[in-house]
Amino acid sequence: MAIHWITEENEKRIDALLAEMTLEEKIGQMRQPGPSLVGAFEVSFEELLDMRFDGKISDEEFQKMMSSVKMDYREEEVKAGKVGSFNGVSGAETVNAIQENALQSRHKIPLLFGMDVIHGYKTVYPIPLALAGSFEPELYRRAAEMAAEEASAAGVHWTYAPMVDVARDARWGRISEGAGEDTYLASVFAVHTVQGFQGEDISDGKHIIACAKHFAAYGGAEAGRDYNTIDISEQKLREVYLPPFEAAIKAGVGTLMPAFNDISGVPCSVNHQLLTEILRDEWGFEGFLISDANAIDECVNHGIAEDRKDAARQSVLAGMDMDMSSDCFFQNLEQLVKEGKVAEAEIDQAVRRILRLKFALGLVDQPIRTNTEREQETMLKPEFRALAREAAEKSIVLLKNENEALPLAGGKTLALIGALAADGEQMLGAWAMGGDGEACVSVKAALEAARQPFTWISGRKEDGSVDSEGIRTLCGQADIVLVAAGEQKEESGEAASRGELSLHPEDRDILRLVKESGKKSVLLLFNGRPLVLTEEVELVDAILECWHPGTEAGNAIVNILTGKVNPSAKITASFPAAVGQCPIYYNHTSTGRPAGKGKFTSKYLDIPVEPLYPFGYGLSYTSYEYADLKAEIREEAFQIEVTVKNTGERAGEEAVQIYLQDVAASRVRPVKELKAFEKVALEAGEQRKLCFTIPVAEMGFYSAGAVAAKPARIVESGLFRVYAGGNSRDTLCTEISYAEL
Ligand code: NOJ
């Protein structure tokens, strides 16, 4: 299924073009600006944003300035062949008009329109962290495919997704954009999302080019602070952070985006080992690299380049092909070639890679690929909404359910508290640029549509303080109280790191008031990252982790609340018991003194060492029992069997998880690693034997660097533990020895 970007015919067409293009035109292909903003202000847009955040201008003043601004789509530059791609521009009419300008350039090379289509375009699916928890690869694929259909109808050719960064620190706001803390799951997510976006025929007009980002280790940002440094061993880089990228490449991903951060002192944007040695020489990547926004220029801030020109030189020589936003390439490459500091062959190579994708997409032969009619017909189609609902239902995690709080019993008086319950727009979550907030269904709207009697209050007064009286009165009249709380959509995603992971104090006060009322309560959480819920857990009877579930949020939640749908999702990032545990992840390496009762073990004096909820955890309205775990080695693979039984009274779906541990190896190994999973549907009382085949090679790792000059991937014989369960903590275990043939 993987796309091959190199074809003999297209390479010949590229040869012919390169022979005709001037150096300036070639450099134009490597340039991706956004539209420039012209008009109202004398400072740059970034400075203006800073002024707004620093409070130097009010929101109102900012909006006023923005409303008098016009977009300049760089008509003259486009006609002169000085632009290769645009960022963040969509809409059939606008895109086609700009494309007509490109067709007036000497070689008529169309522009590639890229955009962040992360979890949907107009129809928005759950944030990736949530969707990953469905443990359904086919769902990952379908959501990406439908997003591609909408985005392509709006003129978008290329998305900067999937984000395949392994993220183990919930303080990092971008944990919301990926599959969570596990490398294997992130790899499965990468493969299916890439396949969904790109389809089997990238030129069919309904699919878009994908971009695996951020290459690499961006999720390892020190202290969970966005854009922060990462200092890791090559082994950890290769075992934890790189596999999802390699998997995406094997699945045929067309582009990669190097990360903002440095790795052990070398920013990814100028990292030759990463961008050329690993990516091209080892993995044979055929597509092209787009820098992250302004990242080449930021190499000056990193202190790795003296100035923008030096940054351009280092980046292009490291293997970067296209410059997003900074214009370092556009302003400096010609001079660098003239000075002999960059060979024209380097430029040709980058341009070849970019043109390769334009040809493969069919863009050169059919530059105008959509129109307003198609665009209008495609947005928010019923089947997209149906998928958005299914995806949300399969992403919402039941974290706690006691005192028969859920599903809601009929005939009870329902109270709903919290602004988030009535705000459809907030359901979009981070990175939903094209998303239609008005089309989003809030919980309140969905309850109304379901003709479920209830009373809603925001729980806040006009000044934002808690409306204690209103809450007490409402609780007095209700049998069961639903409280919606968590994070606004801006509180996760890029540049949204947090040092505290608790609910906001007012939301906690609301929960305390509800608890005081003695009424049954359900916490509906909306958030883009694991939160610390240690206190909340004691305050409510049930917790439904809804994440930011997208367009069909309310409908999906109501289906779960009423029991029409049985929750089946699991969390894919550990929920810390205290923020001081971060980073926390189930697959940490073994220590010499594992946490235990003794003083001198690896733990804290003041907080627990275990997370509140471990990776893979999630409840259901039914229960499952695991039995008869067996393992043997056949054909160089672990052959594993386990029987899973639905022991409750409802049909349900369970994500069965298989973990392995290399008990003793020449390098310290993780205590457990997810190596396979399967979602299985079981009727009440039904049981099924599941079989898994995991090649022994999957347990390979990188040798100790201190001994060999370069770590090499090895597989060692010896004792292995096999675990099976419904989460990473509560598992059955068996042992098996592997002796190399
Ligand atoms: C910066 C982000 O890091 C990246 O993920 C995104 O694709 C670009 N900006 C473009 O918006």
Coordinates of C-alpha atoms and ligand atoms in Angstrom, one line a residue, residues 87 116 160 174 213-214 218 257 260 292-293 324 431 494, ligand 1:
N87 CA 1.0 27.6 4.6
D116 CA -2.5 21.7 9.9
Y160 CA 1.3 18.5 8.8
R174 CA 1.3 18.9 22.8
K213 CA 6.3 15.3 12.8
H214 CA 8.3 16.5 14.8
Y218 CA 10.2 16.8 20.6
M257 CA 8.9 18.0 9.7
F260 CA 12.1 22.8 17.0
D292 CA 8.9 23.8 11.4
A293 CA 7.6 27.4 11.4
M324 CA 8.5 27.2 6.5
W431 CA -5.4 22.4 16.4
E494 CA 1.4 24.1 21.1
Ligands
NOJ1 C1 4.4 25.0 14.5 C2 4.1 23.6 14.9 O1 5.1 23.1 15.8 C3 3.8 22.6 13.8 O2 3.4 21.4 14.4 C4 2.9 23.1 12.8 O3 2.6 22.2 11.8 C5 3.4 24.4 12.3 N1 3.6 25.4 13.3 C6 2.5 25.0 11.2 O4 1.4 25.5 11.7

